[in-house]
mmCIF file with all atom_site columns, C-alpha atoms in Angstrom:
data_model
loop_
_atom_site.group_PDB
_atom_site.id
_atom_site.type_symbol
_atom_site.label_atom_id
_atom_site.label_alt_id
_atom_site.label_comp_id
_atom_site.label_asym_id
_atom_site.label_entity_id
_atom_site.label_seq_id
_atom_site.pdbx_PDB_ins_code
_atom_site.Cartn_x
_atom_site.Cartn_y
_atom_site.Cartn_z
_atom_site.occupancy
_atom_site.B_iso_or_equiv
_atom_site.pdbx_formal_charge
_atom_site.auth_seq_id
_atom_site.auth_comp_id
_atom_site.auth_asym_id
_atom_site.auth_atom_id
_atom_site.pdbx_PDB_model_num
ATOM 1   C CA . UNK M 1 1   ? 111.950 -120.143 -68.936  1.00 0.00 ? 1168 UNK M CA 1
ATOM 2   C CA . UNK M 1 2   ? 113.761 -122.321 -70.746  1.00 0.00 ? 1169 UNK M CA 1
ATOM 3   C CA . UNK M 1 3   ? 111.054 -123.328 -73.213  1.00 0.00 ? 1170 UNK M CA 1
ATOM 4   C CA . UNK M 1 4   ? 109.870 -119.809 -73.534  1.00 0.00 ? 1171 UNK M CA 1
ATOM 5   C CA . UNK M 1 5   ? 113.672 -118.726 -74.200  1.00 0.00 ? 1172 UNK M CA 1
ATOM 6   C CA . UNK M 1 6   ? 114.400 -122.043 -76.526  1.00 0.00 ? 1173 UNK M CA 1
ATOM 7   C CA . UNK M 1 7   ? 111.712 -120.852 -78.737  1.00 0.00 ? 1174 UNK M CA 1
ATOM 8   C CA . UNK M 1 8   ? 112.472 -116.964 -79.006  1.00 0.00 ? 1175 UNK M CA 1
ATOM 9   C CA . UNK M 1 9   ? 115.837 -118.333 -79.931  1.00 0.00 ? 1176 UNK M CA 1
ATOM 10  C CA . UNK M 1 10  ? 114.276 -119.772 -82.732  1.00 0.00 ? 1177 UNK M CA 1
ATOM 11  C CA . UNK M 1 11  ? 113.757 -116.605 -84.175  1.00 0.00 ? 1178 UNK M CA 1
ATOM 12  C CA . UNK M 1 12  ? 116.371 -114.269 -83.127  1.00 0.00 ? 1179 UNK M CA 1
ATOM 13  C CA . UNK M 1 13  ? 119.333 -114.479 -86.040  1.00 0.00 ? 1180 UNK M CA 1
ATOM 14  C CA . UNK M 1 14  ? 117.337 -115.180 -88.982  1.00 0.00 ? 1181 UNK M CA 1
ATOM 15  C CA . UNK M 1 15  ? 117.954 -112.832 -91.498  1.00 0.00 ? 1182 UNK M CA 1
ATOM 16  C CA . UNK M 1 16  ? 114.359 -112.980 -93.753  1.00 0.00 ? 1183 UNK M CA 1
ATOM 17  C CA . UNK M 1 17  ? 112.549 -112.172 -89.614  1.00 0.00 ? 1184 UNK M CA 1
ATOM 18  C CA . UNK M 1 18  ? 111.189 -108.671 -89.974  1.00 0.00 ? 1185 UNK M CA 1
ATOM 19  C CA . UNK M 1 19  ? 108.960 -108.497 -86.443  1.00 0.00 ? 1186 UNK M CA 1
ATOM 20  C CA . UNK M 1 20  ? 108.988 -111.535 -83.636  1.00 0.00 ? 1187 UNK M CA 1
ATOM 21  C CA . UNK M 1 21  ? 105.752 -111.028 -81.223  1.00 0.00 ? 1188 UNK M CA 1
ATOM 22  C CA . UNK M 1 22  ? 105.769 -112.412 -77.877  1.00 0.00 ? 1189 UNK M CA 1
ATOM 23  C CA . UNK M 1 23  ? 102.105 -112.362 -75.529  1.00 0.00 ? 1190 UNK M CA 1
ATOM 24  C CA . UNK M 1 24  ? 101.681 -113.350 -72.154  1.00 0.00 ? 1191 UNK M CA 1
ATOM 25  C CA . UNK M 1 25  ? 98.411  -113.955 -69.860  1.00 0.00 ? 1192 UNK M CA 1
ATOM 26  C CA . UNK M 1 26  ? 99.221  -115.035 -66.962  1.00 0.00 ? 1193 UNK M CA 1
ATOM 27  C CA . UNK M 1 27  ? 100.086 -112.977 -63.374  1.00 0.00 ? 1194 UNK M CA 1
ATOM 28  C CA . UNK M 1 28  ? 102.757 -110.657 -62.994  1.00 0.00 ? 1195 UNK M CA 1
ATOM 29  C CA . UNK M 1 29  ? 104.292 -108.436 -59.959  1.00 0.00 ? 1196 UNK M CA 1
ATOM 30  C CA . UNK M 1 30  ? 106.367 -105.610 -59.378  1.00 0.00 ? 1197 UNK M CA 1
ATOM 31  C CA . UNK M 1 31  ? 109.578 -105.057 -57.397  1.00 0.00 ? 1198 UNK M CA 1
ATOM 32  C CA . UNK M 1 32  ? 110.215 -101.456 -56.878  1.00 0.00 ? 1199 UNK M CA 1
ATOM 33  C CA . UNK M 1 33  ? 110.991 -100.202 -61.450  1.00 0.00 ? 1200 UNK M CA 1
ATOM 34  C CA . UNK M 1 34  ? 111.108 -104.312 -61.870  1.00 0.00 ? 1201 UNK M CA 1
ATOM 35  C CA . UNK M 1 35  ? 108.364 -106.411 -63.833  1.00 0.00 ? 1202 UNK M CA 1
ATOM 36  C CA . UNK M 1 36  ? 108.693 -109.573 -63.341  1.00 0.00 ? 1203 UNK M CA 1
ATOM 37  C CA . UNK M 1 37  ? 105.981 -112.120 -65.192  1.00 0.00 ? 1204 UNK M CA 1
ATOM 38  C CA . UNK M 1 38  ? 105.547 -115.597 -63.741  1.00 0.00 ? 1205 UNK M CA 1
ATOM 39  C CA . UNK M 1 39  ? 104.817 -118.475 -65.696  1.00 0.00 ? 1206 UNK M CA 1
ATOM 40  C CA . UNK M 1 40  ? 102.916 -121.364 -64.405  1.00 0.00 ? 1207 UNK M CA 1
ATOM 41  C CA . UNK M 1 41  ? 105.880 -122.853 -61.996  1.00 0.00 ? 1208 UNK M CA 1
ATOM 42  C CA . UNK M 1 42  ? 106.624 -119.660 -60.544  1.00 0.00 ? 1209 UNK M CA 1
ATOM 43  C CA . UNK M 1 43  ? 106.777 -118.359 -57.623  1.00 0.00 ? 1210 UNK M CA 1
ATOM 44  C CA . UNK M 1 44  ? 107.392 -122.080 -56.085  1.00 0.00 ? 1211 UNK M CA 1
ATOM 45  C CA . UNK M 1 45  ? 110.312 -122.783 -59.400  1.00 0.00 ? 1212 UNK M CA 1
ATOM 46  C CA . UNK M 1 46  ? 112.001 -118.741 -59.696  1.00 0.00 ? 1213 UNK M CA 1
ATOM 47  C CA . UNK M 1 47  ? 113.645 -120.806 -62.705  1.00 0.00 ? 1214 UNK M CA 1
ATOM 48  C CA . UNK M 1 48  ? 110.019 -119.991 -64.041  1.00 0.00 ? 1215 UNK M CA 1
ATOM 49  C CA . UNK M 1 49  ? 109.630 -116.436 -63.933  1.00 0.00 ? 1216 UNK M CA 1
ATOM 50  C CA . UNK M 1 50  ? 110.220 -113.277 -67.155  1.00 0.00 ? 1217 UNK M CA 1
ATOM 51  C CA . UNK M 1 51  ? 112.086 -110.624 -65.744  1.00 0.00 ? 1218 UNK M CA 1
ATOM 52  C CA . UNK M 1 52  ? 110.629 -107.516 -68.269  1.00 0.00 ? 1219 UNK M CA 1
ATOM 53  C CA . UNK M 1 53  ? 113.274 -104.465 -67.495  1.00 0.00 ? 1220 UNK M CA 1
ATOM 54  C CA . UNK M 1 54  ? 116.511 -107.291 -68.900  1.00 0.00 ? 1221 UNK M CA 1
ATOM 55  C CA . UNK M 1 55  ? 114.208 -109.078 -71.295  1.00 0.00 ? 1222 UNK M CA 1
ATOM 56  C CA . UNK M 1 56  ? 113.378 -105.224 -73.272  1.00 0.00 ? 1223 UNK M CA 1
ATOM 57  C CA . UNK M 1 57  ? 116.945 -104.385 -72.997  1.00 0.00 ? 1224 UNK M CA 1
ATOM 58  C CA . UNK M 1 58  ? 117.700 -107.814 -74.451  1.00 0.00 ? 1225 UNK M CA 1
ATOM 59  C CA . UNK M 1 59  ? 116.158 -107.533 -77.329  1.00 0.00 ? 1226 UNK M CA 1
ATOM 60  C CA . UNK M 1 60  ? 116.559 -104.309 -78.473  1.00 0.00 ? 1227 UNK M CA 1
ATOM 61  C CA . UNK M 1 61  ? 119.492 -105.918 -79.600  1.00 0.00 ? 1228 UNK M CA 1
ATOM 62  C CA . UNK M 1 62  ? 118.533 -109.256 -80.713  1.00 0.00 ? 1229 UNK M CA 1
ATOM 63  C CA . UNK M 1 63  ? 119.080 -108.217 -84.930  1.00 0.00 ? 1230 UNK M CA 1
ATOM 64  C CA . UNK M 1 64  ? 115.123 -108.922 -85.192  1.00 0.00 ? 1231 UNK M CA 1
ATOM 65  C CA . UNK M 1 65  ? 113.360 -105.027 -87.120  1.00 0.00 ? 1232 UNK M CA 1
ATOM 66  C CA . UNK M 1 66  ? 110.511 -104.919 -84.672  1.00 0.00 ? 1233 UNK M CA 1
ATOM 67  C CA . UNK M 1 67  ? 109.999 -106.298 -81.851  1.00 0.00 ? 1234 UNK M CA 1
ATOM 68  C CA . UNK M 1 68  ? 106.120 -105.861 -80.027  1.00 0.00 ? 1235 UNK M CA 1
ATOM 69  C CA . UNK M 1 69  ? 105.317 -107.249 -76.296  1.00 0.00 ? 1236 UNK M CA 1
ATOM 70  C CA . UNK M 1 70  ? 101.295 -107.797 -75.461  1.00 0.00 ? 1237 UNK M CA 1
ATOM 71  C CA . UNK M 1 71  ? 101.205 -108.047 -72.039  1.00 0.00 ? 1238 UNK M CA 1
ATOM 72  C CA . UNK M 1 72  ? 97.972  -109.206 -70.360  1.00 0.00 ? 1239 UNK M CA 1
ATOM 73  C CA . UNK M 1 73  ? 99.098  -109.714 -66.564  1.00 0.00 ? 1240 UNK M CA 1
ATOM 74  C CA . UNK M 1 74  ? 98.785  -107.730 -63.580  1.00 0.00 ? 1241 UNK M CA 1
ATOM 75  C CA . UNK M 1 75  ? 102.076 -104.477 -62.469  1.00 0.00 ? 1242 UNK M CA 1
ATOM 76  C CA . UNK M 1 76  ? 101.072 -104.681 -57.943  1.00 0.00 ? 1243 UNK M CA 1
ATOM 77  C CA . UNK M 1 77  ? 103.448 -104.711 -56.688  1.00 0.00 ? 1244 UNK M CA 1
ATOM 78  C CA . UNK M 1 78  ? 105.011 -108.199 -54.911  1.00 0.00 ? 1245 UNK M CA 1
ATOM 79  C CA . UNK M 1 79  ? 103.965 -109.083 -51.142  1.00 0.00 ? 1246 UNK M CA 1
ATOM 80  C CA . UNK M 1 80  ? 104.877 -111.520 -48.801  1.00 0.00 ? 1247 UNK M CA 1
ATOM 81  C CA . UNK M 1 81  ? 108.954 -112.941 -48.744  1.00 0.00 ? 1248 UNK M CA 1
ATOM 82  C CA . UNK M 1 82  ? 107.943 -115.174 -51.952  1.00 0.00 ? 1249 UNK M CA 1
ATOM 83  C CA . UNK M 1 83  ? 106.853 -113.305 -53.518  1.00 0.00 ? 1250 UNK M CA 1
ATOM 84  C CA . UNK M 1 84  ? 109.989 -110.494 -52.963  1.00 0.00 ? 1251 UNK M CA 1
ATOM 85  C CA . UNK M 1 85  ? 112.862 -113.452 -53.686  1.00 0.00 ? 1252 UNK M CA 1
ATOM 86  C CA . UNK M 1 86  ? 111.629 -113.534 -57.761  1.00 0.00 ? 1253 UNK M CA 1
ATOM 87  C CA . UNK M 1 87  ? 113.713 -112.248 -60.164  1.00 0.00 ? 1254 UNK M CA 1
ATOM 88  C CA . UNK M 1 88  ? 113.458 -113.799 -63.123  1.00 0.00 ? 1255 UNK M CA 1
ATOM 89  C CA . UNK M 1 89  ? 115.779 -114.374 -66.288  1.00 0.00 ? 1256 UNK M CA 1
ATOM 90  C CA . UNK M 1 90  ? 115.551 -112.657 -69.875  1.00 0.00 ? 1257 UNK M CA 1
ATOM 91  C CA . UNK M 1 91  ? 114.375 -114.684 -73.182  1.00 0.00 ? 1258 UNK M CA 1
ATOM 92  C CA . UNK M 1 92  ? 116.226 -113.771 -75.033  1.00 0.00 ? 1259 UNK M CA 1
ATOM 93  C CA . UNK M 1 93  ? 119.437 -114.741 -76.177  1.00 0.00 ? 1260 UNK M CA 1
ATOM 94  C CA . UNK M 1 94  ? 122.677 -113.057 -74.587  1.00 0.00 ? 1261 UNK M CA 1
ATOM 95  C CA . UNK M 1 95  ? 124.457 -111.981 -78.042  1.00 0.00 ? 1262 UNK M CA 1
ATOM 96  C CA . UNK M 1 96  ? 124.968 -109.102 -79.850  1.00 0.00 ? 1263 UNK M CA 1
ATOM 97  C CA . UNK M 1 97  ? 122.806 -109.673 -83.595  1.00 0.00 ? 1264 UNK M CA 1
ATOM 98  C CA . UNK M 1 98  ? 122.364 -106.354 -84.864  1.00 0.00 ? 1265 UNK M CA 1
ATOM 99  C CA . UNK M 1 99  ? 123.973 -103.606 -86.232  1.00 0.00 ? 1266 UNK M CA 1
ATOM 100 C CA . UNK M 1 100 ? 120.789 -101.872 -85.790  1.00 0.00 ? 1267 UNK M CA 1
ATOM 101 C CA . UNK M 1 101 ? 118.726 -100.934 -82.314  1.00 0.00 ? 1268 UNK M CA 1
ATOM 102 C CA . UNK M 1 102 ? 115.371 -103.204 -82.844  1.00 0.00 ? 1269 UNK M CA 1
ATOM 103 C CA . UNK M 1 103 ? 111.749 -101.199 -82.414  1.00 0.00 ? 1270 UNK M CA 1
ATOM 104 C CA . UNK M 1 104 ? 110.067 -102.625 -79.446  1.00 0.00 ? 1271 UNK M CA 1
ATOM 105 C CA . UNK M 1 105 ? 106.394 -102.146 -78.697  1.00 0.00 ? 1272 UNK M CA 1
ATOM 106 C CA . UNK M 1 106 ? 105.262 -102.322 -76.071  1.00 0.00 ? 1273 UNK M CA 1
ATOM 107 C CA . UNK M 1 107 ? 100.897 -103.269 -74.849  1.00 0.00 ? 1274 UNK M CA 1
ATOM 108 C CA . UNK M 1 108 ? 100.239 -103.626 -71.314  1.00 0.00 ? 1275 UNK M CA 1
ATOM 109 C CA . UNK M 1 109 ? 96.979  -104.489 -69.955  1.00 0.00 ? 1276 UNK M CA 1
ATOM 110 C CA . UNK M 1 110 ? 97.764  -102.083 -66.996  1.00 0.00 ? 1277 UNK M CA 1
ATOM 111 C CA . UNK M 1 111 ? 99.223  -98.859  -65.410  1.00 0.00 ? 1278 UNK M CA 1
ATOM 112 C CA . UNK M 1 112 ? 101.647 -99.727  -62.923  1.00 0.00 ? 1279 UNK M CA 1
ATOM 113 C CA . UNK M 1 113 ? 100.314 -100.340 -59.566  1.00 0.00 ? 1280 UNK M CA 1
ATOM 114 C CA . UNK M 1 114 ? 96.616  -101.958 -61.381  1.00 0.00 ? 1281 UNK M CA 1
ATOM 115 C CA . UNK M 1 115 ? 95.107  -105.335 -61.338  1.00 0.00 ? 1282 UNK M CA 1
ATOM 116 C CA . UNK M 1 116 ? 94.990  -107.017 -64.245  1.00 0.00 ? 1283 UNK M CA 1
ATOM 117 C CA . UNK M 1 117 ? 90.979  -108.374 -64.924  1.00 0.00 ? 1284 UNK M CA 1
ATOM 118 C CA . UNK M 1 118 ? 89.688  -111.627 -66.066  1.00 0.00 ? 1285 UNK M CA 1
ATOM 119 C CA . UNK M 1 119 ? 85.997  -111.883 -66.216  1.00 0.00 ? 1286 UNK M CA 1
ATOM 120 C CA . UNK M 1 120 ? 83.654  -114.014 -67.615  1.00 0.00 ? 1287 UNK M CA 1
ATOM 121 C CA . UNK M 1 121 ? 82.140  -112.844 -70.383  1.00 0.00 ? 1288 UNK M CA 1
ATOM 122 C CA . UNK M 1 122 ? 79.351  -116.082 -70.368  1.00 0.00 ? 1289 UNK M CA 1
ATOM 123 C CA . UNK M 1 123 ? 79.057  -119.568 -67.722  1.00 0.00 ? 1290 UNK M CA 1
ATOM 124 C CA . UNK M 1 124 ? 80.187  -121.351 -70.709  1.00 0.00 ? 1291 UNK M CA 1
ATOM 125 C CA . UNK M 1 125 ? 83.165  -118.803 -71.851  1.00 0.00 ? 1292 UNK M CA 1
ATOM 126 C CA . UNK M 1 126 ? 85.066  -118.720 -68.109  1.00 0.00 ? 1293 UNK M CA 1
ATOM 127 C CA . UNK M 1 127 ? 86.900  -115.989 -67.195  1.00 0.00 ? 1294 UNK M CA 1
ATOM 128 C CA . UNK M 1 128 ? 89.144  -113.715 -69.752  1.00 0.00 ? 1295 UNK M CA 1
ATOM 129 C CA . UNK M 1 129 ? 91.368  -110.527 -69.902  1.00 0.00 ? 1296 UNK M CA 1
ATOM 130 C CA . UNK M 1 130 ? 89.420  -107.901 -70.381  1.00 0.00 ? 1297 UNK M CA 1
ATOM 131 C CA . UNK M 1 131 ? 92.431  -106.788 -72.894  1.00 0.00 ? 1298 UNK M CA 1
ATOM 132 C CA . UNK M 1 132 ? 92.855  -110.147 -74.246  1.00 0.00 ? 1299 UNK M CA 1
ATOM 133 C CA . UNK M 1 133 ? 89.324  -109.102 -74.715  1.00 0.00 ? 1300 UNK M CA 1
ATOM 134 C CA . UNK M 1 134 ? 89.483  -106.188 -76.405  1.00 0.00 ? 1301 UNK M CA 1
ATOM 135 C CA . UNK M 1 135 ? 92.790  -107.032 -78.827  1.00 0.00 ? 1302 UNK M CA 1
ATOM 136 C CA . UNK M 1 136 ? 90.940  -109.626 -80.743  1.00 0.00 ? 1303 UNK M CA 1
ATOM 137 C CA . UNK M 1 137 ? 88.090  -107.417 -81.127  1.00 0.00 ? 1304 UNK M CA 1
ATOM 138 C CA . UNK M 1 138 ? 90.365  -105.007 -82.499  1.00 0.00 ? 1305 UNK M CA 1
ATOM 139 C CA . UNK M 1 139 ? 91.774  -108.001 -85.111  1.00 0.00 ? 1306 UNK M CA 1
ATOM 140 C CA . UNK M 1 140 ? 88.138  -109.500 -85.438  1.00 0.00 ? 1307 UNK M CA 1
ATOM 141 C CA . UNK M 1 141 ? 86.516  -106.531 -86.580  1.00 0.00 ? 1308 UNK M CA 1
ATOM 142 C CA . UNK M 1 142 ? 88.565  -102.735 -86.518  1.00 0.00 ? 1309 UNK M CA 1
ATOM 143 C CA . UNK M 1 143 ? 86.797  -98.857  -87.174  1.00 0.00 ? 1310 UNK M CA 1
ATOM 144 C CA . UNK M 1 144 ? 88.355  -98.182  -90.560  1.00 0.00 ? 1311 UNK M CA 1
ATOM 145 C CA . UNK M 1 145 ? 90.741  -95.355  -88.801  1.00 0.00 ? 1312 UNK M CA 1
ATOM 146 C CA . UNK M 1 146 ? 92.474  -98.247  -87.495  1.00 0.00 ? 1313 UNK M CA 1
ATOM 147 C CA . UNK M 1 147 ? 93.407  -100.509 -90.712  1.00 0.00 ? 1314 UNK M CA 1
ATOM 148 C CA . UNK M 1 148 ? 96.176  -99.879  -93.059  1.00 0.00 ? 1315 UNK M CA 1
ATOM 149 C CA . UNK M 1 149 ? 97.087  -101.929 -95.859  1.00 0.00 ? 1316 UNK M CA 1
ATOM 150 C CA . UNK M 1 150 ? 100.451 -102.777 -96.242  1.00 0.00 ? 1317 UNK M CA 1
ATOM 151 C CA . UNK M 1 151 ? 101.915 -104.614 -99.770  1.00 0.00 ? 1318 UNK M CA 1
ATOM 152 C CA . UNK M 1 152 ? 98.522  -105.709 -100.073 1.00 0.00 ? 1319 UNK M CA 1
ATOM 153 C CA . UNK M 1 153 ? 97.603  -106.977 -96.961  1.00 0.00 ? 1320 UNK M CA 1
ATOM 154 C CA . UNK M 1 154 ? 94.772  -105.415 -94.235  1.00 0.00 ? 1321 UNK M CA 1
ATOM 155 C CA . UNK M 1 155 ? 97.304  -104.706 -91.579  1.00 0.00 ? 1322 UNK M CA 1
ATOM 156 C CA . UNK M 1 156 ? 96.451  -103.202 -87.818  1.00 0.00 ? 1323 UNK M CA 1
ATOM 157 C CA . UNK M 1 157 ? 98.764  -101.684 -86.958  1.00 0.00 ? 1324 UNK M CA 1
ATOM 158 C CA . UNK M 1 158 ? 100.421 -101.098 -83.739  1.00 0.00 ? 1325 UNK M CA 1
ATOM 159 C CA . UNK M 1 159 ? 100.322 -97.160  -83.551  1.00 0.00 ? 1326 UNK M CA 1
ATOM 160 C CA . UNK M 1 160 ? 96.946  -97.863  -84.688  1.00 0.00 ? 1327 UNK M CA 1
ATOM 161 C CA . UNK M 1 161 ? 95.599  -99.757  -81.503  1.00 0.00 ? 1328 UNK M CA 1
ATOM 162 C CA . UNK M 1 162 ? 96.514  -97.505  -78.605  1.00 0.00 ? 1329 UNK M CA 1
ATOM 163 C CA . UNK M 1 163 ? 93.358  -94.606  -79.083  1.00 0.00 ? 1330 UNK M CA 1
ATOM 164 C CA . UNK M 1 164 ? 90.803  -97.736  -79.287  1.00 0.00 ? 1331 UNK M CA 1
ATOM 165 C CA . UNK M 1 165 ? 92.485  -100.336 -76.114  1.00 0.00 ? 1332 UNK M CA 1
ATOM 166 C CA . UNK M 1 166 ? 92.983  -97.253  -73.823  1.00 0.00 ? 1333 UNK M CA 1
ATOM 167 C CA . UNK M 1 167 ? 89.097  -96.243  -74.950  1.00 0.00 ? 1334 UNK M CA 1
ATOM 168 C CA . UNK M 1 168 ? 88.125  -99.982  -75.358  1.00 0.00 ? 1335 UNK M CA 1
ATOM 169 C CA . UNK M 1 169 ? 89.901  -101.464 -72.477  1.00 0.00 ? 1336 UNK M CA 1
ATOM 170 C CA . UNK M 1 170 ? 88.549  -98.616  -69.922  1.00 0.00 ? 1337 UNK M CA 1
ATOM 171 C CA . UNK M 1 171 ? 84.242  -98.802  -71.265  1.00 0.00 ? 1338 UNK M CA 1
ATOM 172 C CA . UNK M 1 172 ? 84.754  -102.621 -70.854  1.00 0.00 ? 1339 UNK M CA 1
ATOM 173 C CA . UNK M 1 173 ? 86.596  -102.534 -67.294  1.00 0.00 ? 1340 UNK M CA 1
ATOM 174 C CA . UNK M 1 174 ? 83.857  -99.954  -65.904  1.00 0.00 ? 1341 UNK M CA 1
ATOM 175 C CA . UNK M 1 175 ? 80.680  -101.527 -67.421  1.00 0.00 ? 1342 UNK M CA 1
ATOM 176 C CA . UNK M 1 176 ? 81.357  -104.997 -65.152  1.00 0.00 ? 1343 UNK M CA 1
ATOM 177 C CA . UNK M 1 177 ? 79.307  -104.803 -61.816  1.00 0.00 ? 1344 UNK M CA 1
ATOM 178 C CA . UNK M 1 178 ? 82.155  -104.499 -59.586  1.00 0.00 ? 1345 UNK M CA 1
ATOM 179 C CA . UNK M 1 179 ? 84.317  -101.438 -60.589  1.00 0.00 ? 1346 UNK M CA 1
ATOM 180 C CA . UNK M 1 180 ? 87.239  -101.528 -61.727  1.00 0.00 ? 1347 UNK M CA 1
ATOM 181 C CA . UNK M 1 181 ? 89.504  -98.950  -62.868  1.00 0.00 ? 1348 UNK M CA 1
ATOM 182 C CA . UNK M 1 182 ? 92.262  -100.891 -65.141  1.00 0.00 ? 1349 UNK M CA 1
ATOM 183 C CA . UNK M 1 183 ? 93.879  -98.503  -67.410  1.00 0.00 ? 1350 UNK M CA 1
ATOM 184 C CA . UNK M 1 184 ? 96.362  -100.243 -70.431  1.00 0.00 ? 1351 UNK M CA 1
ATOM 185 C CA . UNK M 1 185 ? 99.586  -98.564  -70.516  1.00 0.00 ? 1352 UNK M CA 1
ATOM 186 C CA . UNK M 1 186 ? 100.925 -98.525  -74.606  1.00 0.00 ? 1353 UNK M CA 1
ATOM 187 C CA . UNK M 1 187 ? 104.782 -97.871  -75.533  1.00 0.00 ? 1354 UNK M CA 1
ATOM 188 C CA . UNK M 1 188 ? 104.616 -97.573  -79.659  1.00 0.00 ? 1355 UNK M CA 1
ATOM 189 C CA . UNK M 1 189 ? 108.175 -96.709  -81.506  1.00 0.00 ? 1356 UNK M CA 1
ATOM 190 C CA . UNK M 1 190 ? 107.747 -98.346  -84.265  1.00 0.00 ? 1357 UNK M CA 1
ATOM 191 C CA . UNK M 1 191 ? 105.335 -97.512  -87.804  1.00 0.00 ? 1358 UNK M CA 1
#
């Protein structure tokens, strides 16, 4: 957790930073209405967990106009005593840096209660999350209706990703040999 928090801290408070993207791919669990992301040392090392509700709340006042969380992790209920002990910490510094509320976008691989599937595309490729594969496809080969030109640069805004991810993640999950239900959850607050 400390390594991630230190990386975020390097960017928070810089006046010229307008957008911070935090991408997490790994294991996640739900504990009641709370969501915890598990880094490689968790669950044995409880300090290696990230609490999403607290991190989200801290992001709202971090002093960066826009923060985007991209999360390819399961959102299934925690099972057993060890997993239920995971509380997690937040990754933003505990200080108020802004006189405005940050617009926070959240792109989640699946709905609460669902698993985020990892599948093998080929024997040589190993495993990759369906959501991550769809997200990468959106940026590598965007459709014309997904792109916008900003300051002479072609970009894919988060708001334009929502329909594509809803459609494509469902399609790819349903096409796998074992039937999976994976429906993304996207909350876009920025333009």
